[in-house]
Coordinates of C-alpha atoms in Angstrom, one line a residue:
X85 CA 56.4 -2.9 -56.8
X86 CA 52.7 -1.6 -56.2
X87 CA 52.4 1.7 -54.7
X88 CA 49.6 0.5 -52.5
X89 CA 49.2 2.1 -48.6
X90 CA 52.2 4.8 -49.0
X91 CA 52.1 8.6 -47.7
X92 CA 52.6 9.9 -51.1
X93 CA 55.2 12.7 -49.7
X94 CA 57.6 9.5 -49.6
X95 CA 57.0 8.4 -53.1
X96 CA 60.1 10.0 -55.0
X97 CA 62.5 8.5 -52.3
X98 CA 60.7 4.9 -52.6
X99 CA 61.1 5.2 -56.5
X100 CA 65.2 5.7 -56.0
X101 CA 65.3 2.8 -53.5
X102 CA 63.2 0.5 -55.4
X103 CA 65.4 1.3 -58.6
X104 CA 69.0 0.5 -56.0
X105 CA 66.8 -2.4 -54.9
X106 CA 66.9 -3.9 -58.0
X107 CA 63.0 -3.9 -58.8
X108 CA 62.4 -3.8 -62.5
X109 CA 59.1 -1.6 -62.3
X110 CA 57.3 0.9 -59.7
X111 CA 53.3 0.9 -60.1
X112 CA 50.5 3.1 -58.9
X113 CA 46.9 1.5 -58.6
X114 CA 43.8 3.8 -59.3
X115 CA 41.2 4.5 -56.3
X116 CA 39.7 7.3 -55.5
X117 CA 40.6 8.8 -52.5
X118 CA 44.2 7.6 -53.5
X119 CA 46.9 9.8 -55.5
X120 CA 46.6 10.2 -58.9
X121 CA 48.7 7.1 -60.5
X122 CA 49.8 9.2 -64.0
X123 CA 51.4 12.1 -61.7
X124 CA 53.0 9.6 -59.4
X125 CA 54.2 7.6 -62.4
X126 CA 55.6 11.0 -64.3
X127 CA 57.6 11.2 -60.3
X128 CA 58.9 8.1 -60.4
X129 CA 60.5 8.5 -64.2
X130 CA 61.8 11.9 -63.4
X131 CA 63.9 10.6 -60.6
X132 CA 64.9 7.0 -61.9
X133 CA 66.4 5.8 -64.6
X134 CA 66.3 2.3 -65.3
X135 CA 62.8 0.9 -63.6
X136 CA 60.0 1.1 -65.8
X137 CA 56.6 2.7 -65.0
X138 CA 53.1 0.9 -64.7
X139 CA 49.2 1.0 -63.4
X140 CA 48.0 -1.2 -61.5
X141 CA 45.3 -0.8 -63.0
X142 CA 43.8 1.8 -64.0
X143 CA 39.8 1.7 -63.9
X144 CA 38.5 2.3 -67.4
X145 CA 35.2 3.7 -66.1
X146 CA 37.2 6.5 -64.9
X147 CA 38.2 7.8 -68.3
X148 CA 36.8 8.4 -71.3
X149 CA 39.6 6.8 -74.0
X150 CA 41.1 10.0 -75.3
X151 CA 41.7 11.0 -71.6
X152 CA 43.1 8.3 -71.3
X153 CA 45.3 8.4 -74.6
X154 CA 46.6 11.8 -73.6
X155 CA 47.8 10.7 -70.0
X156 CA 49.3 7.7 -71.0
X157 CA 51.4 9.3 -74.2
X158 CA 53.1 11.9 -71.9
X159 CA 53.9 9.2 -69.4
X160 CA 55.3 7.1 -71.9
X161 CA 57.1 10.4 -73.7
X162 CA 58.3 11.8 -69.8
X163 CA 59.7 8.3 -69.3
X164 CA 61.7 7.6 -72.0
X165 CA 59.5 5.0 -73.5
X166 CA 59.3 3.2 -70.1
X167 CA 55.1 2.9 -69.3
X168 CA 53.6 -0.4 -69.6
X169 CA 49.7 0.7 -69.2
X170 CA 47.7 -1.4 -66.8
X171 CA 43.5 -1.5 -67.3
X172 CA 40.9 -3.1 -65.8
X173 CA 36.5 -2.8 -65.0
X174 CA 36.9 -0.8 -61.8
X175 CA 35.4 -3.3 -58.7
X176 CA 34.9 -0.9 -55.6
X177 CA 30.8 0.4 -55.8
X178 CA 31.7 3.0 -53.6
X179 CA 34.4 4.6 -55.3
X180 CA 31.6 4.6 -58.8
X181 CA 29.3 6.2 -56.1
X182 CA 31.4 8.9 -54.4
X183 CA 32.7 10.2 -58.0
X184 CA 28.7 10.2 -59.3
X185 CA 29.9 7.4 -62.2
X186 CA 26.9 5.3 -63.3
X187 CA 28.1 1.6 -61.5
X188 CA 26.8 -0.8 -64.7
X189 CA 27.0 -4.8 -64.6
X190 CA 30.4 -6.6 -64.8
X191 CA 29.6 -7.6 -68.7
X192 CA 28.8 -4.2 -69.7
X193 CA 31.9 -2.9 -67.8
X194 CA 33.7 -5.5 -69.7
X195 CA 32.3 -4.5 -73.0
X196 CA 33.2 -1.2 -72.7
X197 CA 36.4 -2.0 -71.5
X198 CA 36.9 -4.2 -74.6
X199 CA 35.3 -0.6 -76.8
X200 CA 38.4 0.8 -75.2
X201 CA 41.0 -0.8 -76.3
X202 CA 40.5 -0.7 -79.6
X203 CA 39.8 3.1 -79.3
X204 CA 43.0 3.6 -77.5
X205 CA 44.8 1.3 -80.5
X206 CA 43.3 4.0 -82.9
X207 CA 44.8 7.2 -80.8
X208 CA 48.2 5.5 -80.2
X209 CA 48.7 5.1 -84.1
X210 CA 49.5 8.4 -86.2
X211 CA 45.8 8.0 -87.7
X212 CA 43.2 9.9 -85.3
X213 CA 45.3 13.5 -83.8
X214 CA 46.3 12.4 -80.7
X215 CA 49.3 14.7 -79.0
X216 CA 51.7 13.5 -78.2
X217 CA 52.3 10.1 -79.2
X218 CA 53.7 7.4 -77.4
X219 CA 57.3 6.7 -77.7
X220 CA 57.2 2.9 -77.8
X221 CA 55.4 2.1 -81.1
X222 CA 52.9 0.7 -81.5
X223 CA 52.0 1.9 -78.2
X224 CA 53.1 0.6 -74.4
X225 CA 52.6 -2.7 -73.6
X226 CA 49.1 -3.6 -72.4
X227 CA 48.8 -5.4 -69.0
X228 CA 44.5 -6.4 -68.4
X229 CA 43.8 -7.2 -64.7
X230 CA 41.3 -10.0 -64.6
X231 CA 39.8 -12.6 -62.3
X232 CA 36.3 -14.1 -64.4
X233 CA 35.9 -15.7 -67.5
X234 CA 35.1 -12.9 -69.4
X235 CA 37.7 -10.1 -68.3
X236 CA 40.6 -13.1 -69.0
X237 CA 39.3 -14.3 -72.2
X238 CA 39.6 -10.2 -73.1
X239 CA 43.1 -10.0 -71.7
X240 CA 43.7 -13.3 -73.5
X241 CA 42.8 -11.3 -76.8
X242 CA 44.6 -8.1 -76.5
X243 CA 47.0 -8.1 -73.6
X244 CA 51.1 -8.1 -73.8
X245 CA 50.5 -8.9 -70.0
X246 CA 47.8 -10.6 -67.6
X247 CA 47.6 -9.4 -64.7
X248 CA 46.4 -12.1 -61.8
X249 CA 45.5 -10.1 -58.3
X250 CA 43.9 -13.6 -57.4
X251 CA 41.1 -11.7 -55.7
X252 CA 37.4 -11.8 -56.2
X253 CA 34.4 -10.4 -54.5
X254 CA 32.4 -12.4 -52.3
X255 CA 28.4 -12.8 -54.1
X256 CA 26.2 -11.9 -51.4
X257 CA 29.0 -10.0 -49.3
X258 CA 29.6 -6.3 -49.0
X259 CA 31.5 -4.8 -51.6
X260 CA 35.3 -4.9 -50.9
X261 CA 34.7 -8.5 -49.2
X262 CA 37.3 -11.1 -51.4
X263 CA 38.0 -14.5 -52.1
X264 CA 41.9 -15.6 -52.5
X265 CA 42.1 -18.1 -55.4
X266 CA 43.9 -21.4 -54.1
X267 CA 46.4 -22.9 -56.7
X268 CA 44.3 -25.4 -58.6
X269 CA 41.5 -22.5 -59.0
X270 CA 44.5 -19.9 -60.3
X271 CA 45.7 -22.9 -62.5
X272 CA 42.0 -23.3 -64.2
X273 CA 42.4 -19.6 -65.1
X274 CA 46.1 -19.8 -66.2
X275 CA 44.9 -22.6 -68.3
X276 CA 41.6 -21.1 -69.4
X277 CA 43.6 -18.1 -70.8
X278 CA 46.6 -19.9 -73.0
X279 CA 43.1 -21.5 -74.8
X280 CA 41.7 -18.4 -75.2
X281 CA 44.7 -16.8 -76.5
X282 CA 45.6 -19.7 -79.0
X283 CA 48.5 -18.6 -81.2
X284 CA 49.5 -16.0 -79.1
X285 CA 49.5 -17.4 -75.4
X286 CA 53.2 -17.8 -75.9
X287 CA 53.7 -14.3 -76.4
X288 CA 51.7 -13.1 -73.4
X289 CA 53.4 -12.5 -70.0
X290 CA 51.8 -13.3 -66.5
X291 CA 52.2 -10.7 -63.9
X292 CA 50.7 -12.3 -60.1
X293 CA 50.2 -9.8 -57.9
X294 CA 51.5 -11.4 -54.6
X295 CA 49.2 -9.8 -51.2
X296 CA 51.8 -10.9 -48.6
X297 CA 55.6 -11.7 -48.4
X298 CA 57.1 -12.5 -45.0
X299 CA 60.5 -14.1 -44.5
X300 CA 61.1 -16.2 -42.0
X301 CA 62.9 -19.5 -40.4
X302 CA 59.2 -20.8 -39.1
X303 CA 57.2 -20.7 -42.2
X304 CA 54.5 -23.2 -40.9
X305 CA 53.8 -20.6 -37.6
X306 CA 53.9 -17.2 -40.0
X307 CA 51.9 -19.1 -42.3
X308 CA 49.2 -19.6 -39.5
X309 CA 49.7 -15.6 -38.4
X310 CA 49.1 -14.9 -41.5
X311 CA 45.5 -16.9 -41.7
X312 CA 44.1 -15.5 -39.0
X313 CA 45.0 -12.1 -40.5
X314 CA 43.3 -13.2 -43.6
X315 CA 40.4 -15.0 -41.7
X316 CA 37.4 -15.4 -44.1
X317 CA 39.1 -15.1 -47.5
X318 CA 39.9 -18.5 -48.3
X319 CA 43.3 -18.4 -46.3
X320 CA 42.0 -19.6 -43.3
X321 CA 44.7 -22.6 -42.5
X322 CA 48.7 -22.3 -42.5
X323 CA 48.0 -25.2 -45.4
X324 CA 45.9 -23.0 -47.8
X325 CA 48.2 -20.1 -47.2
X326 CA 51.2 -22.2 -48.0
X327 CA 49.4 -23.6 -51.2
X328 CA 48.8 -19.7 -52.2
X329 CA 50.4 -18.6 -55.2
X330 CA 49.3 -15.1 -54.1
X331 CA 51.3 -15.6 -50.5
X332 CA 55.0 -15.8 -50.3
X333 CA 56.3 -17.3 -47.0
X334 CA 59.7 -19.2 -45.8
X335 CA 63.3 -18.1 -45.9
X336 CA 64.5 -16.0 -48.8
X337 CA 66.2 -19.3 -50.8
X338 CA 62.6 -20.9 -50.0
X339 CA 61.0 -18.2 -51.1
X340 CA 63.2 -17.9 -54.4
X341 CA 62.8 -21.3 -55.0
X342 CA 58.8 -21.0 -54.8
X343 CA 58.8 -18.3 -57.2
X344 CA 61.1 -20.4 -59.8
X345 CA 58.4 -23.4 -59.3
X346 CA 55.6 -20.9 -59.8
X347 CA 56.7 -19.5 -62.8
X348 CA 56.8 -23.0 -64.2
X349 CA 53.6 -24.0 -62.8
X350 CA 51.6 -20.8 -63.8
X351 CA 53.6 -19.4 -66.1
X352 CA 54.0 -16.3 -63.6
X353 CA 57.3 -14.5 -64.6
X354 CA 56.0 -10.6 -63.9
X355 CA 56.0 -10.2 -59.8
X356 CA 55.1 -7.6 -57.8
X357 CA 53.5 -7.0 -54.5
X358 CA 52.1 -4.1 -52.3
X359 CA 54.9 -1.3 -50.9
X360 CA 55.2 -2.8 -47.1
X361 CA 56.7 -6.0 -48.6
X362 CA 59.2 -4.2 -50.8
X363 CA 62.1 -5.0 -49.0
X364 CA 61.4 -8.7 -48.2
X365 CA 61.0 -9.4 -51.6
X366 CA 64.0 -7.3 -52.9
X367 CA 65.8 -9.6 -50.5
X368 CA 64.6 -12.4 -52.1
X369 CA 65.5 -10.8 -55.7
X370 CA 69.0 -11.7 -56.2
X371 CA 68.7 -15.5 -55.3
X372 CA 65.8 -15.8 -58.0
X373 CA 68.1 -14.3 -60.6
X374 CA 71.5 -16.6 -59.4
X375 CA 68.9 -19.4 -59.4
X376 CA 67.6 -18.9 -63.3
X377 CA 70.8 -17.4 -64.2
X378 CA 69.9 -14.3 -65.0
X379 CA 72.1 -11.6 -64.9
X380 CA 71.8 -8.9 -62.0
X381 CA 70.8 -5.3 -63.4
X382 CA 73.6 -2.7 -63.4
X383 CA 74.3 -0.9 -59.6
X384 CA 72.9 2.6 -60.6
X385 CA 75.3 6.0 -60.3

């Protein structure tokens, strides 16, 4: 569940309900101008138990890697060995410009993303002085955000977890202008990453960040609400937002059902979504379990 547009004063409380929800994980995205998402992540350990802790994600141009070591390990130490650590290039110009960091081309953002990894595989082992360590060993699990060939053939190489926002920015448009991915485009990538990855693809998990969630008897007239909210991205019919695998709309046993088919289509078995559609999605929660037969997670004290 991704911390998103929330007054930070109401974080702790969303953490406990999330957790009595039954949502696996709470996550905190990094923009400037936003809350810091290693406090808010030491928060929500300190007053949960069971849910883990994640970024979503953090922007490696805003750390240097030790930094970045060092917040993650006392996260992951606070926790109780709960942190899965979420990076990705940083996207918003005017978040690069505000903090006076040098905005460098995608590729070299990439690159150096790529530089630090490996740096931050070097700190997490008991090699290079780095206090404290994490508690999961090797280190947390890695989740990469990506959207272009060249940030998902780097998650296909080093990340426990890809992480598909299905956004992209607009060539030409002003920065923060996106694109929605339809399915067969999402598909291309899901596909483009399993080659990359060879060997390992079956060991990789798909997280899809999902931008909407709205439950309803009438999916066909939501679905059409919802394209004129998202006029311009590429959801601009109640077809193409039906078709989304980044839009969930229909009744909750629809909706459960749609997940199911999605995790079989794209392989997407990590879901989250931004905090206003928490509860709609908890609701759906229990049917996807009863569905795959999983087991629900113990009602917490």
């Amino acid at each position: 569940m991704n911390f998103g547009r929330m007054d930070v004063d109401d974080w702790a409380a969303f953490c406990r309900s999330s957790e009595e929800l039954g949502v696996d994980t709470v996550l905190a995205p990094d923009h400037l101008g936003a809350a810091s998402p290693f406090a808010m992540l030491a928060t929500a350990a300190a007053v949960t138990s069971r849910v883990r802790v994640g970024t979503l994600v953090v922007n490696n141009e805003f750390y240097n890697p030790s930094m970045l070591a060092r917040e993650a390990a006392t996260v992951d130490r606070l926790s109780g060995g709960r942190l899965e650590l979420g990076l990705g290039c940083g996207y918003m110009k005017s978040e690069f410009d505000a903090a006076g960091i040098a905005w460098r081309p995608h590729a070299e953002r990439a690159e150096r993303l790529e530089r630090s990894i490996a740096r931050l595989h070097r700190l997490f082992s008991k090699g290079e002085g780095q206090e404290p360590l994490p508690r999961q060993t090797p280190r947390p699990p890695l989740l990469i955000g990506a959207h272009g060939q060249r940030t998902l053939a780097l998650a296909a190489r080093h990340a426990d977890i890809v992480g598909y926002a299905g956004l992209s920015q607009v060539r030409g448009k002003k920065m923060g202008t996106f694109h929605v991915a339809g399915a067969e485009e999402t598909l291309r990538r899901v596909e483009f990453v399993a080659e990359q990855a060879g060997a390992r693809a079956d060991a990789i998990e798909s997280n899809v960040l999902i931008q909407a969630v709205r439950i309803t008897d009438d999916a066909e007239r939501t679905a059409a609400e919802i394209a004129r909210e998202f006029a311009g991205t590429g959801l601009d019919t109640a077809a193409a937002v039906l078709d989304s695998p980044f839009v969930l709309v229909g009744t909750a046993e629809e909706i459960a059902r749609e997940i199911i088919a999605n995790r079989e289509r794209f392989g997407f078995s990590y879901i989250a979504t931004h905090a206003p559609y928490r509860d709609a999605l908890a609701e759906v929660i229990p049917i996807v379990r009863d569905l795959a037969g999983e087991p629900q997670p113990a009602p917490q004290p």
